[in-house]
Coordinates of C-alpha atoms and ligand atoms in Angstrom, one line a residue:
M1 CA 3.7 28.1 -8.5
S2 CA 6.3 27.4 -7.5
T3 CA 9.1 25.8 -8.8
I4 CA 11.6 24.2 -6.7
T5 CA 14.7 22.4 -8.1
H6 CA 17.3 19.9 -5.9
D7 CA 19.9 17.1 -7.0
V8 CA 16.6 14.8 -6.1
V9 CA 13.8 14.7 -5.2
I10 CA 11.9 12.1 -2.9
I11 CA 8.9 11.2 -2.1
G12 CA 8.1 10.0 1.0
S13 CA 10.0 10.3 4.1
G14 CA 9.2 7.0 5.8
A15 CA 12.3 4.2 6.1
A16 CA 13.4 3.6 2.2
G17 CA 12.4 7.8 1.3
L18 CA 14.8 8.7 4.9
T19 CA 17.7 5.8 3.5
A20 CA 17.8 6.8 0.4
A21 CA 18.4 10.5 1.4
I22 CA 21.1 9.8 3.8
N23 CA 22.7 8.0 1.8
L24 CA 22.0 10.6 -1.0
A25 CA 23.3 13.9 1.3
Q26 CA 27.1 12.1 1.0
D27 CA 27.1 14.0 -2.3
R28 CA 24.2 15.6 -3.2
K29 CA 21.4 18.0 -2.0
V30 CA 18.0 15.7 -1.7
V31 CA 14.5 17.5 -1.3
V32 CA 12.0 14.6 1.1
L33 CA 8.4 14.9 0.4
A34 CA 5.6 14.2 2.9
K35 CA 1.9 14.4 2.5
G36 CA 1.8 14.9 6.1
A37 CA 3.7 14.6 10.0
L38 CA 6.7 13.2 9.0
D39 CA 6.8 10.2 10.3
G40 CA 2.7 10.3 9.4
G41 CA 3.9 6.8 7.2
S42 CA 3.6 3.2 7.9
T43 CA 6.8 2.8 9.4
N44 CA 6.5 4.9 12.5
W45 CA 3.7 2.0 13.8
A46 CA 5.6 -1.2 12.9
Q47 CA 6.1 -3.2 16.0
G48 CA 7.3 -6.5 15.3
G49 CA 10.9 -5.4 14.2
I50 CA 13.1 -6.5 11.1
A51 CA 14.2 -9.8 9.8
A52 CA 18.0 -10.2 9.1
V53 CA 20.3 -13.7 9.8
L54 CA 22.4 -13.1 12.8
D55 CA 23.1 -15.9 14.4
A56 CA 25.4 -18.4 14.1
G57 CA 23.0 -21.1 13.8
D58 CA 21.2 -19.8 11.4
S59 CA 22.2 -19.3 7.7
F60 CA 21.5 -16.6 3.9
E61 CA 20.0 -19.9 2.5
A62 CA 17.6 -20.8 5.5
H63 CA 16.3 -16.7 5.1
V64 CA 16.0 -17.7 1.2
E65 CA 14.0 -20.6 2.1
D66 CA 11.8 -18.9 4.6
T67 CA 10.9 -16.3 2.2
M68 CA 10.4 -18.5 -1.1
V69 CA 8.4 -20.7 0.7
A70 CA 5.7 -17.9 2.5
G71 CA 6.6 -16.1 -1.1
A72 CA 4.6 -19.5 -2.6
G73 CA 7.7 -19.2 -4.9
L74 CA 6.0 -16.5 -6.8
N75 CA 9.9 -14.6 -5.7
N76 CA 12.2 -13.8 -7.7
R77 CA 15.3 -15.7 -6.8
E78 CA 18.1 -13.2 -7.3
T79 CA 16.0 -10.2 -5.5
V80 CA 15.6 -12.8 -2.6
E81 CA 19.1 -13.4 -2.2
F82 CA 20.2 -10.0 -3.1
V83 CA 18.0 -8.4 0.2
V84 CA 19.1 -10.8 2.2
S85 CA 23.1 -11.0 2.6
E86 CA 22.3 -7.4 2.1
A87 CA 20.1 -7.8 5.4
P88 CA 22.9 -7.7 8.5
A89 CA 25.0 -4.6 6.9
A90 CA 21.9 -2.4 7.0
I91 CA 21.3 -3.7 10.5
E92 CA 24.6 -2.0 11.5
R93 CA 24.0 1.0 9.9
L94 CA 21.1 1.6 11.9
A95 CA 22.9 1.3 14.7
A96 CA 25.1 3.4 13.7
L97 CA 22.3 6.0 13.6
G98 CA 22.0 5.2 16.9
V99 CA 18.3 2.7 16.5
P100 CA 18.8 1.2 20.8
F101 CA 18.2 -2.6 18.8
N102 CA 16.6 -5.0 22.3
P103 CA 20.7 -5.8 22.9
N104 CA 20.9 -9.9 24.1
E105 CA 21.1 -10.1 28.7
A106 CA 21.0 -13.7 28.5
G107 CA 24.3 -13.9 27.0
G108 CA 23.6 -16.7 24.4
G109 CA 21.5 -19.7 23.8
E110 CA 18.9 -20.6 21.7
E111 CA 16.3 -18.1 21.3
F112 CA 19.7 -15.4 21.2
G113 CA 21.9 -13.4 18.6
E114 CA 25.2 -12.1 18.6
R115 CA 24.2 -8.5 20.5
W116 CA 20.6 -8.5 19.8
H117 CA 17.3 -10.3 20.8
L118 CA 16.0 -12.6 17.9
T119 CA 12.3 -12.8 18.2
R120 CA 10.0 -15.4 16.3
E121 CA 7.8 -14.7 13.3
G122 CA 5.2 -16.6 11.9
G123 CA 7.2 -18.5 9.0
H124 CA 10.7 -18.2 9.9
S125 CA 12.8 -20.9 10.7
H126 CA 14.9 -19.2 13.1
R127 CA 14.6 -16.6 16.0
R128 CA 15.9 -13.6 13.7
I129 CA 14.5 -10.6 14.1
V130 CA 15.7 -8.2 15.1
H131 CA 13.5 -5.4 17.6
V132 CA 12.7 -2.8 20.1
D133 CA 10.6 -3.8 22.4
D134 CA 7.0 -4.1 20.1
A135 CA 7.6 -1.0 18.9
T136 CA 10.9 -1.3 16.3
G137 CA 9.2 1.8 13.9
H138 CA 8.6 4.1 15.6
A139 CA 12.9 3.8 17.3
V140 CA 13.5 3.4 13.5
Q141 CA 11.5 6.6 12.2
V142 CA 12.9 8.4 14.8
A143 CA 16.3 8.0 14.1
L144 CA 16.5 8.3 10.5
L145 CA 14.9 11.3 11.1
K146 CA 17.7 12.9 13.5
A147 CA 20.4 12.2 10.8
A148 CA 17.9 13.1 8.1
R149 CA 17.0 17.0 10.6
A150 CA 20.2 16.9 11.1
N151 CA 22.2 17.0 7.4
P152 CA 22.7 20.3 6.1
N153 CA 22.3 18.6 2.4
I154 CA 18.8 17.7 2.9
T155 CA 15.5 19.8 3.6
L156 CA 12.4 17.6 4.3
L157 CA 9.2 19.3 3.1
E158 CA 5.6 18.0 5.2
D159 CA 2.1 19.1 4.0
M160 CA 3.2 18.2 0.3
V161 CA 0.7 15.9 -1.4
A162 CA 2.6 14.5 -4.5
I163 CA -0.3 15.2 -7.7
D164 CA 1.5 13.4 -10.6
L165 CA 5.6 12.8 -11.9
I166 CA 7.0 15.3 -14.1
T167 CA 7.7 13.3 -17.6
G168 CA 8.9 15.5 -20.5
R169 CA 5.0 16.5 -21.6
H170 CA 5.7 18.6 -19.2
G171 CA 8.3 20.3 -20.6
E172 CA 7.6 23.8 -21.9
K173 CA 8.3 22.6 -25.4
Y174 CA 7.2 19.7 -25.7
S175 CA 9.2 16.4 -25.1
G176 CA 8.1 12.8 -26.4
E177 CA 11.0 11.7 -23.3
G178 CA 10.0 9.5 -20.6
H179 CA 12.2 11.0 -18.5
V180 CA 11.0 12.1 -15.1
W181 CA 11.6 15.4 -13.5
G182 CA 10.6 15.6 -10.7
V183 CA 6.9 16.0 -9.1
Y184 CA 4.1 17.9 -8.9
A185 CA 2.8 18.4 -5.1
F186 CA 0.1 20.4 -4.1
N187 CA 0.7 22.8 -0.6
K188 CA -1.2 21.8 2.0
Q189 CA -0.4 25.4 3.8
T190 CA -0.5 27.1 0.6
K191 CA -3.3 25.7 -1.4
H192 CA -1.6 26.2 -4.0
V193 CA 0.6 23.2 -6.8
D194 CA 4.2 23.6 -6.8
A195 CA 6.6 21.8 -9.5
I196 CA 9.5 20.1 -7.4
L197 CA 12.5 19.1 -9.8
G198 CA 15.7 17.3 -10.0
R199 CA 17.2 15.3 -12.2
A200 CA 16.2 12.1 -11.0
T201 CA 12.8 11.4 -8.2
I202 CA 12.8 8.1 -5.8
L203 CA 9.7 7.7 -5.4
C204 CA 8.9 6.0 -1.2
T205 CA 5.3 6.2 -0.9
G206 CA 4.4 3.4 0.6
G207 CA 1.4 1.1 -0.3
A208 CA -2.9 1.2 -0.8
G209 CA -3.9 -0.6 3.1
R210 CA -6.5 1.6 2.7
T211 CA -8.5 0.9 -0.7
Y212 CA -9.9 -1.7 2.0
L213 CA -11.9 -1.1 4.0
F214 CA -10.3 -2.5 7.5
S215 CA -6.2 -1.7 7.2
T216 CA -3.5 -1.4 9.9
A217 CA -2.0 1.4 7.6
P218 CA -2.2 4.8 7.9
R219 CA -4.6 6.7 6.8
G220 CA -1.9 8.5 3.9
A221 CA -1.7 4.2 3.0
T222 CA -3.4 5.6 -0.4
G223 CA -1.1 4.1 -3.6
D224 CA 0.3 7.3 -4.6
G225 CA 3.4 6.2 -5.5
I226 CA 1.6 3.2 -8.1
A227 CA -0.9 5.5 -9.5
M228 CA 1.3 8.2 -10.2
A229 CA 4.0 5.6 -11.9
W230 CA 1.4 3.9 -14.0
R231 CA 0.3 6.9 -15.2
A232 CA 3.5 7.7 -15.7
G233 CA 4.1 4.6 -17.6
C234 CA 5.8 2.8 -15.5
R235 CA 5.2 -1.2 -15.2
V236 CA 3.3 -2.9 -12.4
S237 CA 3.4 -6.8 -11.1
N238 CA 1.4 -9.0 -8.7
M239 CA -0.9 -6.9 -6.9
E240 CA -3.3 -8.4 -6.6
M241 CA -1.1 -10.0 -3.5
N242 CA -2.4 -7.8 -0.4
Q243 CA -1.5 -9.1 2.4
F244 CA -3.9 -9.5 5.7
H245 CA -2.7 -9.8 8.9
P246 CA -3.8 -12.2 10.9
T247 CA -4.6 -10.2 14.0
C248 CA -5.7 -6.4 13.8
L249 CA -8.1 -5.5 17.6
Y250 CA -11.1 -6.0 16.8
N251 CA -13.3 -3.4 18.8
L252 CA -15.3 -1.0 17.9
E253 CA -14.0 2.4 18.8
V254 CA -10.1 1.5 17.3
K255 CA -10.2 0.0 14.3
N256 CA -6.4 -0.4 13.0
F257 CA -4.6 -1.4 16.0
L258 CA -2.2 -4.9 15.7
I259 CA -1.3 -7.4 17.7
T260 CA 2.2 -7.5 16.5
E261 CA 2.7 -11.5 15.0
A262 CA 5.8 -11.9 17.3
V263 CA 2.7 -12.1 20.5
R264 CA 2.5 -15.6 18.6
G265 CA 6.3 -15.8 17.9
E266 CA 6.7 -15.9 21.6
G267 CA 3.6 -18.8 22.7
G268 CA 0.5 -16.9 21.8
H269 CA -2.0 -19.8 21.0
L270 CA -5.2 -18.8 18.9
K271 CA -8.3 -19.9 20.3
L272 CA -12.3 -20.0 19.0
P273 CA -14.4 -17.9 21.7
P274 CA -16.3 -19.1 24.2
G275 CA -20.2 -19.8 23.8
V276 CA -19.3 -22.6 20.6
P277 CA -18.6 -25.6 19.7
G278 CA -14.6 -26.0 20.7
G279 CA -15.1 -23.0 22.3
G280 CA -12.6 -22.1 24.4
E281 CA -9.5 -24.8 22.7
R282 CA -6.7 -23.9 19.5
F283 CA -7.7 -24.1 15.8
M284 CA -4.7 -23.9 14.0
P285 CA -3.3 -27.4 14.6
R286 CA -6.1 -28.4 12.4
F287 CA -5.7 -25.9 9.4
D288 CA -1.2 -26.4 9.8
P289 CA 0.9 -28.1 11.1
R290 CA 3.3 -25.0 11.7
G291 CA 0.2 -23.8 14.0
E292 CA 0.2 -20.4 14.9
L293 CA 3.7 -19.6 13.1
A294 CA 1.8 -21.0 10.0
P295 CA 2.7 -18.1 7.2
R296 CA 0.2 -15.4 7.1
D297 CA -1.9 -16.0 4.1
I298 CA -2.5 -19.8 6.0
V299 CA -2.9 -18.1 9.7
A300 CA -5.7 -15.6 8.0
R301 CA -7.7 -17.4 5.6
A302 CA -8.3 -20.4 8.9
I303 CA -9.5 -16.7 10.9
D304 CA -11.4 -16.3 8.5
H305 CA -12.6 -20.5 7.9
E306 CA -13.9 -20.1 11.7
I307 CA -15.6 -16.1 12.0
K308 CA -17.7 -17.2 9.1
R309 CA -18.3 -21.4 9.4
L310 CA -19.3 -19.6 13.8
G311 CA -20.8 -16.9 12.9
L312 CA -18.0 -14.5 14.8
D313 CA -16.9 -11.6 14.9
Y314 CA -13.3 -12.0 16.3
V315 CA -11.3 -15.2 16.8
H316 CA -9.1 -15.1 21.1
L317 CA -5.4 -14.7 20.4
D318 CA -4.1 -15.9 23.8
I319 CA -1.0 -15.2 25.7
S320 CA -1.9 -15.1 29.5
H321 CA -1.0 -18.3 30.0
K322 CA 2.8 -16.7 30.0
P323 CA 4.0 -15.1 32.7
P324 CA 3.0 -11.6 33.4
E325 CA 6.0 -10.1 33.8
F326 CA 7.3 -11.7 30.8
V327 CA 4.6 -10.5 29.0
R328 CA 4.7 -6.8 30.1
Q329 CA 8.7 -6.5 29.8
H330 CA 8.1 -8.3 25.8
F331 CA 5.2 -6.1 24.6
P332 CA 4.9 -3.4 26.4
T333 CA 3.3 -0.5 24.1
I334 CA 0.0 -3.8 23.0
Y335 CA -0.2 -3.8 27.1
A336 CA -0.8 0.1 27.7
R337 CA -2.5 0.4 24.6
L338 CA -5.1 -2.6 25.5
L339 CA -4.8 -1.9 29.8
D340 CA -6.7 1.7 28.2
L341 CA -9.6 -0.4 26.9
D342 CA -10.0 -2.6 29.6
I343 CA -7.8 -5.5 28.5
D344 CA -5.3 -6.7 30.8
I345 CA -3.3 -9.0 28.5
T346 CA -1.9 -10.5 31.2
K347 CA -4.9 -12.0 32.6
E348 CA -7.1 -12.4 29.6
P349 CA -7.7 -13.2 25.7
I350 CA -7.3 -10.2 22.9
P351 CA -10.8 -10.4 20.5
V352 CA -8.7 -10.1 16.8
V353 CA -10.0 -10.2 12.8
P354 CA -8.0 -10.6 10.0
A355 CA -7.1 -7.0 8.7
Q356 CA -5.7 -5.4 5.6
H357 CA -1.5 -5.5 5.9
Y358 CA 0.9 -5.3 3.0
T359 CA 0.8 -3.9 -0.1
C360 CA 2.7 -7.4 -1.9
G361 CA 2.2 -5.9 -5.6
G362 CA 4.0 -2.4 -7.1
V363 CA 6.0 -0.9 -9.2
V364 CA 8.4 -2.9 -11.3
I365 CA 12.2 -1.8 -10.7
D366 CA 15.8 -3.9 -10.7
L367 CA 18.1 -4.4 -8.2
D368 CA 19.3 -0.3 -8.5
G369 CA 15.6 0.7 -7.0
R370 CA 15.6 1.9 -11.3
T371 CA 11.5 1.3 -12.1
D372 CA 11.0 1.5 -16.4
L373 CA 11.5 4.8 -16.4
P374 CA 14.5 7.0 -16.6
G375 CA 15.8 9.3 -13.5
L376 CA 12.7 7.4 -12.0
Y377 CA 13.4 5.2 -8.8
A378 CA 11.7 3.4 -6.3
A379 CA 12.4 1.9 -3.2
G380 CA 10.2 0.0 -0.3
E381 CA 6.7 -0.4 0.0
V382 CA 5.7 1.3 -3.4
T383 CA 7.2 -1.4 -5.3
E384 CA 7.5 -5.2 -6.7
S385 CA 11.2 -5.6 -6.9
G386 CA 10.9 -9.9 -6.5
L387 CA 11.5 -10.0 -2.7
H388 CA 7.5 -11.4 -1.5
G389 CA 6.5 -13.4 -3.7
A390 CA 3.1 -13.8 -3.3
N391 CA 3.1 -13.7 0.4
R392 CA 5.2 -11.8 2.2
L393 CA 7.6 -13.0 5.0
A394 CA 7.0 -11.3 8.6
S395 CA 10.2 -8.6 8.9
N396 CA 11.4 -8.1 5.5
S397 CA 9.4 -5.1 4.9
L398 CA 11.6 -2.7 6.8
L399 CA 14.4 -4.5 5.7
E400 CA 13.2 -4.6 1.8
C401 CA 13.3 -0.3 3.0
F402 CA 16.2 -0.5 3.9
V403 CA 17.9 -2.4 1.2
F404 CA 16.6 -0.5 -2.3
G405 CA 16.4 2.8 -0.3
E406 CA 20.5 2.4 -0.2
A407 CA 20.7 0.9 -4.4
A408 CA 18.9 3.0 -5.6
A409 CA 20.9 6.6 -3.8
K410 CA 24.4 4.2 -5.0
H411 CA 22.6 3.8 -8.7
I412 CA 22.4 7.5 -8.5
R413 CA 25.4 9.0 -7.0
A414 CA 27.3 6.9 -9.4
H415 CA 25.2 7.4 -12.9
W416 CA 25.0 11.5 -12.0
D417 CA 26.8 12.8 -14.9
D418 CA 24.2 10.7 -17.8
L419 CA 21.6 12.2 -15.3
P420 CA 20.1 15.7 -17.9
A421 CA 19.7 18.5 -16.0
P422 CA 15.2 18.6 -15.5
P423 CA 14.0 21.7 -18.3
A424 CA 11.2 24.3 -17.6
V425 CA 7.6 23.4 -17.1
R426 CA 5.0 24.6 -17.2
P427 CA 2.6 25.1 -14.4
W428 CA -0.2 23.8 -13.6
D429 CA -3.0 24.7 -14.2
E430 CA -5.2 26.4 -11.5
S431 CA -8.3 27.9 -12.9
R432 CA -10.9 25.6 -11.9
V433 CA -12.8 26.9 -8.4
T434 CA -13.6 24.1 -6.2
N435 CA -17.2 23.2 -5.2
S436 CA -17.7 22.7 -2.3
D437 CA -20.5 20.1 -2.7
E438 CA -19.0 18.1 -4.6
E439 CA -16.3 17.6 -1.7
V440 CA -19.0 15.2 0.5
I441 CA -18.9 13.2 -2.8
V442 CA -15.5 12.7 -2.8
Q443 CA -15.8 11.0 0.8
H444 CA -19.1 9.4 -0.1
N445 CA -17.0 7.4 -3.2
W446 CA -13.5 6.8 -0.8
K447 CA -16.3 4.7 1.6
E448 CA -18.0 2.9 -1.4
I449 CA -14.4 2.0 -2.4
R450 CA -13.4 0.6 1.1
R451 CA -16.2 -1.4 1.2
F452 CA -16.1 -2.8 -2.4
M453 CA -13.4 -4.1 -1.8
W454 CA -13.7 -5.9 1.5
D455 CA -16.8 -7.5 0.8
Y456 CA -15.6 -8.6 -3.1
V457 CA -11.6 -8.0 -3.2
G458 CA -10.5 -9.3 0.4
I459 CA -8.9 -12.7 1.8
V460 CA -11.2 -15.9 -0.2
R461 CA -12.3 -14.6 -3.6
T462 CA -14.4 -15.8 -6.8
T463 CA -14.8 -14.4 -10.3
K464 CA -18.6 -13.1 -9.6
R465 CA -17.0 -10.8 -7.8
L466 CA -14.2 -9.5 -9.1
E467 CA -16.8 -9.0 -11.4
R468 CA -19.1 -7.0 -9.8
A469 CA -16.1 -5.1 -8.3
Q470 CA -15.2 -4.0 -12.1
H471 CA -18.7 -3.0 -12.7
R472 CA -18.1 0.0 -9.6
I473 CA -15.4 0.5 -10.6
D474 CA -15.6 1.3 -14.0
L475 CA -19.3 3.5 -12.6
L476 CA -16.9 5.7 -10.3
A477 CA -14.1 5.8 -13.2
K478 CA -16.8 8.0 -14.3
E479 CA -17.8 10.6 -11.4
V480 CA -14.0 10.5 -11.1
D481 CA -12.5 12.0 -13.4
E482 CA -14.9 14.5 -14.1
Y483 CA -14.4 15.3 -10.8
Y484 CA -10.6 15.9 -11.5
G485 CA -11.2 17.8 -14.7
H486 CA -13.3 19.9 -13.6
F487 CA -12.6 21.4 -10.0
R488 CA -9.3 22.6 -8.5
V489 CA -7.1 19.3 -6.6
T490 CA -7.6 19.0 -2.9
P491 CA -5.5 16.3 -1.2
D492 CA -9.0 14.2 -0.6
L493 CA -9.3 13.9 -4.7
I494 CA -5.7 13.4 -5.7
E495 CA -6.2 10.0 -2.9
L496 CA -9.4 9.1 -4.7
R497 CA -8.4 9.0 -7.6
N498 CA -5.2 7.2 -6.7
L499 CA -7.3 4.7 -4.2
L500 CA -9.6 3.8 -7.5
E501 CA -6.5 3.9 -9.9
V502 CA -5.5 0.5 -7.7
A503 CA -8.4 -1.2 -6.7
R504 CA -8.5 -0.8 -10.6
L505 CA -5.3 -2.5 -11.1
V506 CA -6.1 -4.7 -7.5
V507 CA -9.7 -6.1 -9.9
R508 CA -7.9 -6.6 -13.0
S509 CA -5.0 -8.2 -11.8
A510 CA -6.7 -10.8 -9.5
L511 CA -8.8 -11.8 -13.0
H512 CA -6.1 -12.1 -14.2
R513 CA -4.6 -14.3 -12.1
K514 CA -6.2 -18.2 -12.9
E515 CA -5.4 -19.8 -9.9
S516 CA -5.0 -20.1 -5.7
R517 CA -1.4 -18.2 -5.3
G518 CA -0.3 -17.5 -1.6
L519 CA -2.2 -14.3 -0.8
H520 CA -5.1 -14.9 -4.2
Y521 CA -7.5 -17.4 -3.1
T522 CA -10.4 -18.1 -5.7
L523 CA -12.5 -20.3 -4.9
D524 CA -13.2 -20.5 -9.0
Y525 CA -9.8 -21.4 -8.9
P526 CA -8.8 -23.4 -5.5
D527 CA -5.6 -25.3 -7.1
M528 CA -1.7 -23.9 -7.8
L529 CA -0.7 -23.8 -11.8
P530 CA 2.8 -25.7 -11.9
E531 CA 4.8 -22.5 -12.9
A532 CA 4.1 -19.8 -10.8
V533 CA 4.0 -16.2 -12.9
D534 CA 3.8 -12.9 -12.3
T535 CA 0.4 -10.5 -13.4
V536 CA 2.9 -8.3 -15.0
L537 CA 0.2 -5.1 -16.3
A538 CA 2.1 -2.6 -18.8
P539 CA 0.2 1.0 -19.3
Ligands
FAD1 P1 5.3 4.2 4.3 O1 7.0 4.3 6.1 O2 5.0 4.2 4.8 O3 6.5 6.1 4.6 C1 5.5 6.6 2.6 C2 5.5 8.3 2.8 O4 4.8 8.3 1.8 C3 5.0 8.9 4.2 O5 6.1 9.9 4.3 C4 4.4 9.6 3.9 O6 4.0 10.6 4.1 C5 4.3 9.3 1.6 N1 3.1 10.0 1.0 C6 2.9 9.0 0.4 N2 1.9 9.2 -0.5 C7 2.6 11.1 -1.1 C8 2.6 11.6 -1.3 N3 1.2 11.8 -2.3 N4 3.1 13.5 -1.7 C9 3.9 13.4 -0.6 N5 4.5 12.3 0.2 C10 3.3 10.8 -0.2 N6 7.1 -4.1 8.7 C11 8.3 -4.9 8.7 O7 9.1 -5.4 8.3 N7 8.0 -5.7 10.3 C12 7.5 -4.9 11.5 O8 7.5 -5.0 11.9 C13 6.2 -4.2 10.5 N8 4.8 -4.2 11.8 C14 4.0 -2.8 10.7 C15 2.8 -2.7 11.6 C16 1.8 -2.1 10.8 C17 1.1 -1.1 12.0 C18 1.7 -2.2 9.9 C19 1.0 -0.9 8.7 C20 3.6 -2.3 9.4 C21 4.5 -3.1 9.6 N9 5.4 -3.1 8.3 C22 5.6 -4.6 9.4 C23 4.7 -2.8 7.0 C24 6.2 -2.2 6.7 O9 6.0 -0.5 8.2 C25 5.8 -0.5 5.9 O10 6.2 -1.9 4.2 C26 7.3 -0.3 5.3 O11 7.3 0.4 6.6 C27 7.3 1.1 4.4 O12 7.5 2.0 4.5 P2 8.4 2.9 3.1 O13 9.5 3.8 3.0 O14 7.7 2.4 1.8 O15 7.0 3.7 2.9
SIN2 C1 4.0 -7.5 12.7 O1 4.9 -7.5 14.1 O2 3.1 -8.4 13.0 C2 4.1 -7.0 11.9 C3 5.5 -7.3 11.0 C4 5.6 -6.9 9.8 O3 4.6 -7.5 9.3 O4 6.7 -7.7 9.1

């Protein structure tokens, strides 16, 4: 086992991790780990953009209110106000790093901000989304990575799969302290486990979309950070709140391509496909006066309802009534990708279905990004900061990454002298050997979890379905614990263990909530209770 010591260990190289790294590197040495490629997280895939109040006609109050309405009142108002007020400065920092936001070419007017073109998405009462065409996340990832690579205080390590946080119990001499001093990580290149130590650790590992069969998130979104923090002793909150994006491309080969909400924001209509009663007609106005621009939970549930009612495979999203040049200019990535699949979006509708998209719940943090454990911070999708409540407002999540990545870094720098240096730690036990026969079972278990989470813990829930899922989790847990205890760790086994842990937290939280609120909709408790209460689980 190698031991590497830096000032600060950051797990994750997406928007949250790199924002924190760039700020910390002003006076600290940081190491950033990614479990695959450095651009392998959700950040690189984000399409629509970043929400911020940048137009004279808009206001912080309106952004706060829209966020609280989407979040069905479960948000923490203090957090929402903090993030919304920090947003314009975060956008300025990104622009200074070279993110080429689409400019305000028309020189003002209702749909334009002062400097940048602002698009609209569901639940926003104003145009307030800055973007880089329909591939904003890629532009952000490229700019942040460029800045990080150029900084001598930042070491970027890819192919390092974090397994567990290093706490007092891993010290050579046992210490009951909960302080976190870094992480054990499986090095995919050497196939050994290394200890990466630092005075502070920031979890920026993203979400857990791959707990579900259909998800817009990349392959690595297996909730590793949530599971690691939980095992180390952190509270998690609102894990039942899984966001389903209404419009993922329906295609038998390409299973997770998102069609950005901005397509609806720029006038796209959701319609029933031909051949059924009402075929070719818009259906959203029957469900909500805001039509296609209602918050995501409402649109996703309406699509799910129509699909089940009419026995459909998908519904249609149609923007072909807009001028072809407008469509190509606003959505060049989607236009090109779908043309490859023989769908010309300037002439025909897009078949779409809802898919898991965002993990609203996560590790509990405060406004400085601090978790329950000293030395452990967290930022981005891995967290439950209080911003999203029961349903995230579109384009608020990249924003959360920039604001909390920065906040955590600032807190660490300001309190550096209070952070103790890491002790000598015990090496990872590498005496176990892999049994290759069993690796197939790891794959099977992974698929089984994703299938029953989709079937029983999806858009519409019942207590019976949740109990069925819980039963399956209990059975699988015995098997997974056994593998984990007997066989050498592999990236797949590490992820399976985490996936199961997260599935367990989601189901436990969903069973706990005896109401329907935001993303948690159950036929057994269809009404919302008068008081909004977080589902907080403590280890
Ligand atoms: P990520 O960008 O997901 O990065 C996670 C990092 O953690 C990766 O580097 C990964 O390698 C690393 N990691 C994970 N586990 C381990 C481990 N065990 N060991 C080591 N490293 C690990 N939000 C918006 O605001 N606007 C949008 O337009 C938008 N569009 C989206 C489109 C799509 C298709 C998707 C999937 C999401 C979109 N979102 C959008 C959500 C947003 O992209 C994410 O919430 C955000 O990018 C998360 O950033 P992050 O830094 O928290 O994590
Ligand atoms: C999208 O572009 O529709 C995704 C935006 C988001 O997830 O915030």
